[in-house]
Coordinates of C-alpha atoms in Angstrom, one line a residue:
M1 CA -62.5 -86.2 69.3
N2 CA -61.6 -84.7 72.6
N3 CA -60.9 -87.1 75.3
K4 CA -59.9 -84.1 77.7
Q5 CA -63.4 -83.5 79.6
S6 CA -63.9 -80.0 80.4
I7 CA -65.0 -79.6 83.6
N8 CA -67.3 -76.6 85.4
L9 CA -65.0 -75.5 88.1
T10 CA -67.7 -73.5 89.7
S11 CA -69.5 -76.8 90.4
M12 CA -66.7 -78.6 91.1
S13 CA -65.5 -75.5 94.4
L14 CA -69.2 -75.9 94.9
I15 CA -69.3 -79.7 96.5
Q16 CA -65.0 -79.8 97.0
Q17 CA -64.5 -79.4 100.5
E18 CA -67.8 -81.5 101.2
L19 CA -66.6 -84.7 98.9
M20 CA -63.0 -85.2 100.1
V21 CA -64.6 -85.4 103.5
T22 CA -67.0 -87.6 102.3
I23 CA -64.2 -89.9 100.8
N24 CA -61.9 -89.6 104.0
E25 CA -64.8 -90.9 105.9
A26 CA -65.2 -94.3 103.5
S27 CA -61.9 -94.6 103.3
T28 CA -61.4 -94.6 107.0
H29 CA -64.6 -96.5 107.4
L30 CA -63.1 -99.1 105.0
E31 CA -59.3 -99.4 107.0
T32 CA -61.2 -99.9 110.3
F33 CA -62.8 -103.3 108.6
I34 CA -60.1 -104.0 107.5
G35 CA -58.9 -104.6 111.1
E36 CA -62.5 -105.5 112.5
R37 CA -64.0 -108.1 109.8
T38 CA -66.5 -108.7 111.8
N39 CA -68.0 -104.6 112.6
H40 CA -70.5 -104.5 110.1
K41 CA -71.8 -101.3 111.1
V42 CA -68.4 -99.1 109.5
L43 CA -68.5 -101.6 106.4
E44 CA -72.4 -99.9 106.3
D45 CA -71.3 -96.5 106.8
C46 CA -68.6 -97.0 104.4
I47 CA -71.1 -98.6 101.4
E48 CA -73.5 -94.8 102.7
S49 CA -71.0 -92.6 102.3
L50 CA -69.7 -94.3 99.1
Q51 CA -73.5 -93.5 97.6
Q52 CA -72.8 -89.8 98.3
I53 CA -69.9 -90.3 96.8
R54 CA -71.2 -91.5 93.5
G55 CA -74.1 -89.0 94.2
S56 CA -71.9 -86.0 94.2
L57 CA -70.1 -86.7 91.2
D58 CA -72.9 -87.5 89.2
L59 CA -74.2 -84.3 90.1
I60 CA -71.1 -82.3 88.6
Q61 CA -70.9 -84.9 85.5
L62 CA -67.2 -86.0 86.1
H63 CA -66.5 -88.7 84.0
G64 CA -64.1 -91.6 84.6
A65 CA -64.6 -90.9 88.7
C66 CA -68.5 -91.7 88.1
E67 CA -67.8 -94.9 86.8
L68 CA -64.7 -95.4 89.1
S69 CA -67.0 -94.7 92.1
G70 CA -69.7 -97.0 90.8
E71 CA -67.3 -100.0 90.8
I72 CA -66.2 -98.8 94.2
L73 CA -69.9 -99.2 95.6
V74 CA -70.2 -102.4 93.3
T75 CA -67.5 -103.9 95.0
A76 CA -67.6 -102.9 99.0
T77 CA -71.9 -103.8 98.6
S78 CA -70.7 -107.6 97.3
I79 CA -68.3 -108.1 100.0
N80 CA -68.5 -111.5 101.9
I81 CA -66.8 -112.0 105.2
E82 CA -66.8 -115.5 105.0
K83 CA -64.9 -115.8 101.5
N84 CA -61.9 -115.1 102.8
E85 CA -59.7 -115.2 99.6
E86 CA -62.0 -112.9 97.5
L87 CA -62.3 -110.4 100.4
E88 CA -58.6 -109.7 100.5
E89 CA -58.6 -109.4 97.2
K90 CA -61.7 -106.7 96.8
L91 CA -60.2 -105.0 100.2
S92 CA -57.0 -104.6 98.1
V93 CA -58.8 -103.2 95.5
L94 CA -61.1 -100.8 97.3
T95 CA -58.0 -99.5 99.1
K96 CA -56.3 -98.6 96.2
G97 CA -59.9 -97.3 94.3
F98 CA -60.6 -94.7 97.2
F99 CA -56.9 -93.3 96.9
I100 CA -57.3 -93.1 93.5
L101 CA -60.3 -91.5 93.1
S102 CA -58.8 -88.6 95.8
C103 CA -55.8 -88.1 93.4
Y104 CA -58.3 -87.9 90.4
F105 CA -60.6 -85.4 92.0
E106 CA -57.4 -83.3 93.0
Y107 CA -55.4 -84.1 89.2
T108 CA -58.6 -82.1 88.1
Q109 CA -58.6 -79.0 89.6
Q110 CA -54.8 -79.0 89.2
H111 CA -55.4 -79.3 85.4
E112 CA -58.9 -77.8 85.0
V113 CA -60.1 -80.5 83.0
G114 CA -60.5 -84.0 83.7
M115 CA -59.0 -87.0 81.1
P116 CA -61.3 -90.3 82.6
V117 CA -59.2 -92.8 80.2
L118 CA -56.6 -92.5 82.8
L119 CA -59.1 -94.5 85.1
I120 CA -59.8 -97.4 83.1
P121 CA -57.0 -99.8 84.6
Y122 CA -58.2 -98.9 88.4
I123 CA -61.6 -99.2 87.0
N124 CA -61.0 -102.7 85.4
D125 CA -58.7 -103.7 88.8
L126 CA -63.0 -103.8 90.4
R127 CA -64.7 -105.4 87.6
L128 CA -62.2 -107.9 87.4
V129 CA -62.7 -108.8 90.8
N130 CA -66.0 -108.7 90.6
R131 CA -66.1 -111.4 88.0
Q132 CA -67.0 -108.7 85.3
P133 CA -66.2 -108.1 81.4
V134 CA -63.3 -104.9 80.9
M135 CA -64.1 -101.7 80.4
P136 CA -62.3 -100.9 76.6
E137 CA -59.8 -98.3 77.1
S138 CA -61.7 -96.7 73.7
Y139 CA -65.1 -96.8 76.2
F140 CA -64.6 -92.7 76.7
E141 CA -65.0 -92.1 72.6
S142 CA -67.7 -93.9 71.9
S143 CA -66.7 -94.7 68.3
T144 CA -69.4 -96.2 66.5
A145 CA -67.6 -96.3 63.0
T146 CA -67.6 -99.5 61.1
Y147 CA -65.4 -100.9 58.1
R148 CA -64.6 -103.6 56.2
C149 CA -61.8 -103.9 54.0
P150 CA -62.4 -103.7 50.0
P151 CA -62.8 -107.2 48.9
S152 CA -59.1 -108.3 47.2
E153 CA -57.9 -111.2 45.4
K154 CA -58.7 -114.1 47.7
L155 CA -55.7 -116.4 47.4
E156 CA -56.6 -119.8 45.2
E157 CA -55.9 -123.0 47.9
A158 CA -54.1 -124.2 44.9
T159 CA -51.6 -121.7 45.1
R160 CA -50.8 -123.1 48.2
I161 CA -47.5 -124.9 48.9
E162 CA -48.5 -125.9 52.7
D163 CA -51.7 -127.6 54.3
F164 CA -53.9 -124.9 55.5
T165 CA -54.4 -126.4 59.1
L166 CA -50.2 -127.1 59.3
M167 CA -49.9 -123.1 58.6
L168 CA -51.7 -122.0 60.8
R169 CA -50.9 -124.9 63.5
R170 CA -47.7 -123.3 63.3
F171 CA -48.7 -119.4 63.2
R172 CA -50.3 -120.3 65.7
H173 CA -47.6 -121.3 68.1
M174 CA -45.6 -118.6 67.1
Y175 CA -48.0 -116.1 68.1
Q176 CA -48.6 -118.2 71.3
L177 CA -44.5 -118.6 71.8
G178 CA -44.8 -114.1 71.6
L179 CA -47.8 -113.9 74.0
L180 CA -46.5 -115.9 77.0
G181 CA -43.3 -113.2 76.5
V182 CA -45.8 -110.3 77.0
I183 CA -47.4 -111.7 80.0
K184 CA -44.7 -112.2 81.7
D185 CA -43.1 -108.8 80.8
I186 CA -40.3 -110.5 78.8
N187 CA -38.5 -109.2 75.6
L188 CA -41.6 -107.3 75.1
E189 CA -40.1 -105.7 71.5
H190 CA -39.2 -109.2 69.9
S191 CA -42.2 -110.9 71.8
L192 CA -44.3 -108.5 70.0
K193 CA -42.6 -108.9 66.8
L194 CA -42.9 -112.9 66.6
M195 CA -47.1 -112.1 67.1
Q196 CA -47.0 -109.7 64.9
R197 CA -45.4 -111.6 62.1
A198 CA -47.8 -114.8 63.2
V199 CA -51.1 -112.4 62.7
T200 CA -49.4 -110.8 58.4
K201 CA -49.2 -114.5 57.5
V202 CA -52.8 -115.3 58.7
Y203 CA -53.9 -111.8 57.3
K204 CA -52.3 -112.6 53.6
L205 CA -54.4 -116.0 54.2
S206 CA -57.7 -114.0 55.0
K207 CA -57.2 -111.9 51.2
G208 CA -60.7 -111.8 50.1
R209 CA -62.3 -113.7 52.7
T210 CA -64.8 -111.6 55.5
S211 CA -62.2 -111.8 58.6
E212 CA -59.8 -110.0 56.5
T213 CA -60.4 -106.6 57.8
L214 CA -59.4 -108.6 61.8
W215 CA -56.5 -109.8 60.5
W216 CA -55.7 -106.1 59.1
L217 CA -56.4 -104.3 62.0
S218 CA -54.6 -106.8 64.2
A219 CA -51.4 -106.8 62.3
N220 CA -51.2 -102.6 62.5
A221 CA -52.1 -102.8 66.1
L222 CA -48.9 -105.0 67.0
Q223 CA -46.9 -103.1 64.7
A224 CA -48.1 -99.9 66.6
F225 CA -47.4 -101.8 69.8
I226 CA -43.5 -101.3 68.5
D227 CA -43.6 -98.6 67.0
G228 CA -45.3 -96.3 69.8
N229 CA -43.6 -98.5 72.6
I230 CA -46.9 -99.0 73.8
I231 CA -46.8 -100.6 77.1
S232 CA -48.5 -103.5 77.9
T233 CA -51.2 -103.3 80.7
V234 CA -53.6 -106.2 81.9
A235 CA -56.9 -104.8 79.5
R236 CA -54.1 -104.6 76.1
K237 CA -52.5 -108.3 77.5
R238 CA -56.3 -109.2 77.7
L239 CA -56.9 -108.1 73.6
F240 CA -53.8 -110.1 72.5
A241 CA -55.7 -113.1 74.0
R242 CA -58.6 -112.6 72.2
I243 CA -57.0 -112.5 68.9
D244 CA -55.3 -115.9 69.9
K245 CA -58.7 -117.0 70.6
Q246 CA -59.7 -116.1 66.6
L247 CA -56.5 -118.1 66.2
R248 CA -57.8 -121.3 68.0
M249 CA -61.1 -121.1 66.1
L250 CA -59.6 -120.7 62.8
E251 CA -57.0 -123.6 63.7
K252 CA -60.1 -125.6 64.7
K253 CA -63.0 -124.9 62.9
G254 CA -60.8 -124.7 59.7
E255 CA -60.4 -122.1 56.6
S256 CA -64.4 -121.7 57.1
T257 CA -64.2 -119.4 59.9
L258 CA -62.2 -116.6 57.7
D259 CA -65.9 -116.2 56.6
E260 CA -67.2 -116.1 59.9
P261 CA -69.1 -112.4 61.1
L262 CA -66.4 -110.0 63.3
E263 CA -66.6 -108.7 66.4
E264 CA -67.4 -104.8 66.1
E265 CA -65.7 -104.0 69.6
L266 CA -63.1 -105.5 69.2
L267 CA -62.0 -103.7 65.7
V268 CA -62.4 -100.2 67.6
E269 CA -60.6 -101.3 69.8
L270 CA -58.0 -102.2 67.2
A271 CA -58.6 -99.3 65.4
Y272 CA -57.7 -97.4 68.8
Y273 CA -54.8 -98.7 70.2
I274 CA -52.9 -98.0 66.6
S275 CA -54.5 -94.4 66.7
L276 CA -51.8 -94.0 70.1
V277 CA -49.3 -94.3 68.3
A278 CA -47.3 -90.4 67.8
E279 CA -45.5 -91.0 64.0
V280 CA -48.2 -92.1 62.0
N281 CA -47.9 -93.8 58.4
D282 CA -50.3 -94.4 55.9
D283 CA -52.2 -97.6 57.1
Y284 CA -52.1 -95.7 60.3
K285 CA -53.4 -92.6 59.5
K286 CA -56.6 -94.4 57.3
I287 CA -57.2 -96.7 60.4
Q288 CA -57.4 -93.7 62.5
H289 CA -60.1 -91.3 59.7
L290 CA -61.7 -94.9 59.2
Y291 CA -63.0 -95.0 63.0
G292 CA -62.9 -91.6 64.1
F293 CA -59.8 -91.2 66.2
N294 CA -58.0 -88.7 63.7
N295 CA -58.8 -86.2 66.0
L296 CA -58.0 -87.9 69.5
S297 CA -56.0 -85.4 71.6
Y298 CA -53.4 -87.3 73.4
N299 CA -50.7 -90.7 72.3
E300 CA -49.0 -93.4 74.3
T301 CA -46.4 -90.9 75.3
V302 CA -49.3 -88.3 76.8
L303 CA -51.0 -91.3 78.5
Q304 CA -48.1 -92.7 80.6
R305 CA -47.0 -88.9 81.7
E306 CA -50.5 -87.9 82.6
T307 CA -50.8 -91.3 84.8
I308 CA -48.1 -90.5 86.3
S309 CA -48.9 -87.1 86.9
L310 CA -52.1 -88.8 88.8
T311 CA -50.5 -91.3 91.0
G312 CA -46.9 -90.7 91.3
P313 CA -43.7 -92.3 89.8
N314 CA -44.1 -96.1 88.7
A315 CA -40.4 -96.7 88.1
D316 CA -38.9 -99.5 89.2
T317 CA -36.8 -99.0 92.3
V318 CA -34.5 -101.5 92.9
Q319 CA -33.1 -101.0 88.8
S320 CA -32.7 -97.0 89.5
V321 CA -31.2 -97.5 92.5
A322 CA -28.7 -99.5 90.9
E323 CA -27.1 -96.9 88.9
V324 CA -27.2 -94.4 91.7
L325 CA -25.4 -97.0 93.5
R326 CA -23.0 -97.7 90.5
V327 CA -21.4 -93.6 90.2
E328 CA -21.0 -94.1 93.9
L329 CA -19.0 -97.1 93.5
S330 CA -17.4 -95.3 90.4
V331 CA -15.9 -92.3 92.4
A332 CA -14.5 -94.6 95.8
K333 CA -13.1 -96.9 93.3
E334 CA -11.3 -93.9 91.8
N335 CA -10.4 -92.6 95.2
M336 CA -9.0 -96.1 96.2
E337 CA -6.6 -96.5 93.6
K338 CA -5.4 -92.6 94.1
S339 CA -4.3 -93.4 97.5
Q340 CA -2.1 -96.3 96.0
V341 CA -0.6 -93.9 93.5
A342 CA 0.0 -91.3 96.1
E343 CA 0.6 -93.8 98.9
G344 CA -2.5 -92.7 101.1
M345 CA -5.5 -90.6 100.4
A346 CA -6.1 -86.9 101.4
D347 CA -8.0 -86.1 104.5
R348 CA -10.8 -85.1 101.8
D349 CA -10.5 -88.0 99.5
Y350 CA -11.0 -90.3 102.9
E351 CA -13.8 -88.8 104.1
D352 CA -15.4 -88.4 100.6
T353 CA -14.9 -92.4 100.4
L354 CA -15.8 -93.2 103.6
A355 CA -19.2 -91.0 103.1
R356 CA -20.1 -93.1 99.8
V357 CA -19.4 -96.2 101.3
Q358 CA -21.5 -95.6 104.4
R359 CA -24.4 -94.2 101.6
I360 CA -23.7 -97.0 99.4
K361 CA -24.1 -99.7 102.7
E362 CA -27.3 -97.9 103.9
I363 CA -29.4 -97.9 100.1
L364 CA -28.6 -101.9 99.9
N365 CA -29.5 -102.2 103.3
V366 CA -32.7 -100.2 101.9
V367 CA -33.6 -102.3 98.5
G368 CA -32.8 -105.6 100.8
L369 CA -29.3 -106.5 98.9
T370 CA -28.3 -107.0 102.5
S371 CA -25.6 -109.8 101.9
A372 CA -24.0 -107.0 99.7
A373 CA -24.6 -104.2 102.8
D374 CA -23.0 -107.3 105.0
V375 CA -19.5 -107.7 102.6
L376 CA -19.2 -103.8 103.0
S377 CA -19.4 -103.5 107.3
Q378 CA -15.4 -104.8 107.5
P379 CA -14.3 -102.8 104.8
L380 CA -16.0 -99.6 106.1
E381 CA -14.0 -100.5 109.4
K382 CA -10.7 -100.2 108.0
L383 CA -11.4 -96.9 106.1
Q384 CA -12.4 -95.4 109.3
T385 CA -9.3 -96.4 111.0
A386 CA -7.1 -95.1 108.0
C387 CA -8.6 -92.4 108.5
K388 CA -8.4 -91.9 112.2
D389 CA -4.5 -93.0 111.9
D390 CA -4.0 -90.8 109.1
A391 CA -2.3 -93.5 107.1
P392 CA -2.6 -95.6 103.9
L393 CA -4.2 -98.8 104.2
D394 CA -2.0 -101.8 103.9
E395 CA -2.2 -104.5 100.9
E396 CA -3.7 -106.7 102.7
N397 CA -6.3 -104.4 104.1
N398 CA -6.5 -102.5 100.5
M399 CA -7.4 -106.0 99.0
L400 CA -10.0 -106.5 101.4
V401 CA -11.5 -103.1 100.6
V402 CA -11.0 -103.6 96.6
D403 CA -12.3 -107.4 96.8
A404 CA -15.4 -105.5 98.7
F405 CA -16.3 -103.0 96.1
L406 CA -15.7 -105.7 93.5
Y407 CA -18.4 -107.9 94.7
V408 CA -21.0 -105.3 95.0
E409 CA -20.5 -103.6 91.5
S410 CA -21.0 -107.6 90.6
V411 CA -24.2 -107.5 92.4
L412 CA -25.3 -104.5 91.0
N413 CA -24.7 -105.6 87.2
S414 CA -26.7 -108.7 88.6
L415 CA -29.6 -106.7 88.8
T416 CA -29.8 -105.3 85.3
S417 CA -28.7 -108.5 83.5
R418 CA -31.4 -110.7 84.9
N419 CA -35.3 -110.5 84.7
F420 CA -35.5 -109.2 88.4
S421 CA -37.0 -110.3 90.7
G422 CA -37.9 -110.7 94.8
E423 CA -37.1 -114.8 94.7
Q424 CA -34.1 -113.7 92.9
L425 CA -33.0 -111.0 95.0
A426 CA -33.7 -113.8 98.3
E427 CA -31.2 -115.8 96.0
L428 CA -28.4 -113.2 95.6
N429 CA -28.3 -112.5 98.7
Q430 CA -27.6 -116.4 99.6
Q431 CA -24.9 -116.4 97.4
N432 CA -21.5 -116.1 98.6
Q433 CA -18.6 -113.4 97.3
N434 CA -16.9 -115.6 95.0
E435 CA -20.1 -117.2 93.5
V436 CA -21.7 -113.5 92.3
I437 CA -18.0 -112.2 90.9
S438 CA -17.6 -116.3 88.8
S439 CA -21.4 -115.9 87.7
N440 CA -20.8 -112.3 86.4
N441 CA -17.8 -113.2 84.8
L442 CA -20.2 -116.4 83.5
L443 CA -23.1 -113.8 82.4
D444 CA -20.3 -111.7 80.3
A445 CA -18.9 -114.2 78.5
Q446 CA -21.9 -115.8 77.5
L447 CA -23.6 -112.3 76.5
V448 CA -20.5 -111.7 74.3
V449 CA -20.9 -115.8 72.8
I450 CA -24.7 -114.7 72.3
E451 CA -24.3 -111.2 70.8
E452 CA -22.3 -112.6 68.1
A453 CA -24.8 -115.4 66.7
E454 CA -27.4 -113.2 66.8
K455 CA -25.1 -110.7 64.6
G456 CA -24.4 -113.3 62.3
I457 CA -28.4 -114.0 62.4
V458 CA -28.6 -110.6 61.6
F459 CA -26.6 -110.9 58.6
L460 CA -28.8 -114.3 57.6
K461 CA -31.7 -112.3 57.4
Q462 CA -30.4 -109.7 55.6
A463 CA -28.4 -111.9 52.7
I464 CA -32.4 -113.2 52.4
T465 CA -33.7 -109.8 51.9
A466 CA -31.2 -109.4 48.9
F467 CA -31.7 -113.0 47.6
T468 CA -34.8 -111.7 47.3
D469 CA -35.0 -108.5 45.7
S470 CA -31.9 -109.6 43.6
E471 CA -34.7 -112.0 41.9
Y472 CA -32.6 -115.1 43.6
D473 CA -29.6 -114.1 42.9
K474 CA -27.4 -117.1 44.9
A475 CA -24.3 -115.1 45.0
H476 CA -26.0 -113.5 47.9
I477 CA -26.1 -116.4 49.7
K478 CA -23.2 -118.2 49.2
D479 CA -21.5 -117.3 52.8
F480 CA -24.8 -119.0 54.4
S481 CA -23.0 -121.8 55.1
E482 CA -20.1 -120.6 57.2
K483 CA -21.9 -118.1 59.1
L484 CA -24.6 -121.2 60.0
Q485 CA -21.3 -123.0 60.9
E486 CA -19.6 -120.2 63.1
I487 CA -23.3 -119.9 64.7
R488 CA -23.8 -123.4 65.4
G489 CA -20.1 -123.5 66.7
G490 CA -21.7 -120.6 69.4
M491 CA -23.9 -122.8 70.4
T492 CA -21.6 -125.4 71.2
V493 CA -19.9 -123.3 73.2
L494 CA -22.9 -122.4 75.1
A495 CA -24.0 -125.5 75.5
L496 CA -27.4 -125.7 74.2
P497 CA -27.9 -128.5 72.1
R498 CA -31.3 -128.5 71.2
A499 CA -30.0 -124.6 69.2
A500 CA -26.8 -126.5 67.9
A501 CA -29.6 -129.0 65.9
I502 CA -32.0 -126.5 64.6
V503 CA -28.9 -124.6 62.8
A504 CA -27.8 -128.1 61.4
A505 CA -30.5 -128.5 59.9
C506 CA -31.1 -125.0 58.9
H507 CA -27.1 -125.6 57.4
E508 CA -28.6 -129.1 55.9
F509 CA -31.9 -126.8 54.3
I510 CA -29.7 -123.8 52.8
E511 CA -26.8 -126.8 51.0
N512 CA -29.6 -129.2 50.0
A513 CA -32.7 -127.0 48.6
L514 CA -31.8 -123.5 48.7
M515 CA -29.0 -123.7 46.5
S516 CA -30.3 -126.1 44.1
T517 CA -33.8 -124.7 43.8
D518 CA -34.4 -122.1 41.0
E519 CA -38.4 -122.1 40.9
M520 CA -39.3 -118.4 41.8
A521 CA -42.8 -119.5 43.8
A522 CA -41.4 -122.5 45.7
L523 CA -38.2 -120.4 46.5
E524 CA -40.7 -117.4 48.1
H525 CA -42.5 -119.6 50.7
M526 CA -39.1 -121.8 51.3
L527 CA -37.5 -118.2 52.7
E528 CA -40.7 -117.2 54.3
T529 CA -40.8 -120.5 55.9
F530 CA -36.5 -120.2 56.8
A531 CA -37.3 -116.9 57.9
D532 CA -39.4 -118.3 60.5
A533 CA -37.0 -120.7 61.8
L534 CA -33.9 -118.4 62.0
I535 CA -36.5 -115.1 64.0
C536 CA -37.6 -118.0 66.6
L537 CA -33.5 -118.7 67.1
E538 CA -33.3 -115.3 67.2
Y539 CA -35.9 -114.5 70.0
Y540 CA -34.4 -117.0 72.0
L541 CA -30.9 -115.9 72.0
D542 CA -32.5 -112.8 73.4
C543 CA -34.5 -114.0 75.8
M544 CA -31.1 -116.1 76.9
K545 CA -29.9 -112.7 77.5
V546 CA -32.2 -111.7 80.5
D547 CA -32.9 -115.3 81.6
K548 CA -30.2 -117.7 81.1
N549 CA -33.0 -120.7 82.3
V550 CA -35.0 -120.0 79.3
S551 CA -36.9 -123.0 78.3
P552 CA -35.9 -124.7 75.1
D553 CA -39.0 -125.0 74.2
N554 CA -39.5 -121.7 72.5
L555 CA -37.2 -122.9 70.1
A556 CA -40.2 -125.4 68.9
I557 CA -41.3 -123.5 66.2
A558 CA -38.1 -122.9 64.4
E559 CA -37.9 -127.3 64.2
E560 CA -41.5 -127.4 63.2
S561 CA -40.6 -124.8 60.1
L562 CA -37.7 -126.7 59.3
A563 CA -39.9 -129.7 59.7
A564 CA -42.2 -127.8 57.1
L565 CA -39.5 -127.3 54.4
G566 CA -38.4 -131.3 54.8
Y567 CA -35.4 -131.1 57.2
P568 CA -36.3 -132.0 60.6
V569 CA -34.6 -131.3 62.9
K570 CA -32.2 -134.3 64.4
N571 CA -31.8 -133.8 68.6

């Protein structure tokens, strides 16, 4: 299977000039219509040009481009100027669609090969605005394979320690917490791990049932997203939501849902994502072979590289600029430090510092950090005067420059310590100099406490693994109480009473239950549930590093897990 489509360069060269002219004409008609909403004639001309484009692409069978042009045509034809909100959305995706169509035609000529999978995100943008189902990413692979896991031993109800419905409710809650993080693009790896853990637990419950294949593939697909650093696009997030829908049905209808028929298209799509991982394990290889994806000509890394090649760089500009500015600022600070030691700067150092500060100021203005740029205005004047007079800065002016540098550095640090948005950019501009510096120092202190607490949780998780592997030798958990007290102290310092109460309940569970139980079946279940609580707490702390205003409700799974163990959290 090869998703890179062979193309007829001769046919393409014959229609290239005419096709590009027609695409440009259609795009121009659309731009005119955007400015003149009542000019129906230009919209009709745009649609007519699109029909010609679609016919030309069908003629040379340029897959992907045919589908994209078809969706553009459908969208343009469905425009209703009376529905203003819908109109704006459609005009936006149409503009992007024309741009991508031109890019792809040039891409195929430059690479002498087509890669239609690159166009699926843009096709789906158009389908969504038309309220149509999204095109699966495996669409151009045309896999028709069907597979079911061989019957495995069914988990008898009598062997379960906890009620099925209660377990499902907790597992789904865990999955939804991770899904929310993925949808918001927050802590993606940890969010995916939460989802994968929840689905793996459901997979164990589904052993020997019809849906075992679904949950086996779901668990492997989520692990593949983690292993392969697979980006969470809109279509992929929708797939995760479909898994949540399956969990909702299980929770609502009960255990009988485990034997309901499976959606073949969903299984194929899960297998496809597993096939995007570059480094494969035995399960991945088996799945790729079973669903016919073992000869896929690309992986996620190649997809992202070719996407950049198609549309150009798509990095976070502000973050990238922050790294560049840090380097500039570092050199300027070094020059200032040298001047204090030498009681003045050499001419070239003055010129270098002036140039760097001016450059920093200009770039800060460009990216919207106007407050930080304004702070550099007065120090810049002082440096210019000192350079002109060939005299060192006095102590007062030197402190003025140093304080300005410290402020800008704090602003740049804020860019990388936050889950940054345009709204937060405006908020940062409104803060005064002392607030930003103090806030940055406080964030640093909080980060130290959070990281120490995370180290403690990692220690506990490792100890649980050692405890299990040693057939429950309690020597491995003798330090649990001390470590939990340290973590609880950290939560108190951070003013996180709900988290501190959870740690207190964990401590109570260790002392009163785990240390006094020897029955292996009970221990295994208790450790699994206790690990859920620890992982939830770890996820919450990881979110705190990105957004200090993260909702404490993210701790609910930990509270539910401890309640299931018989140790409800006392808030």
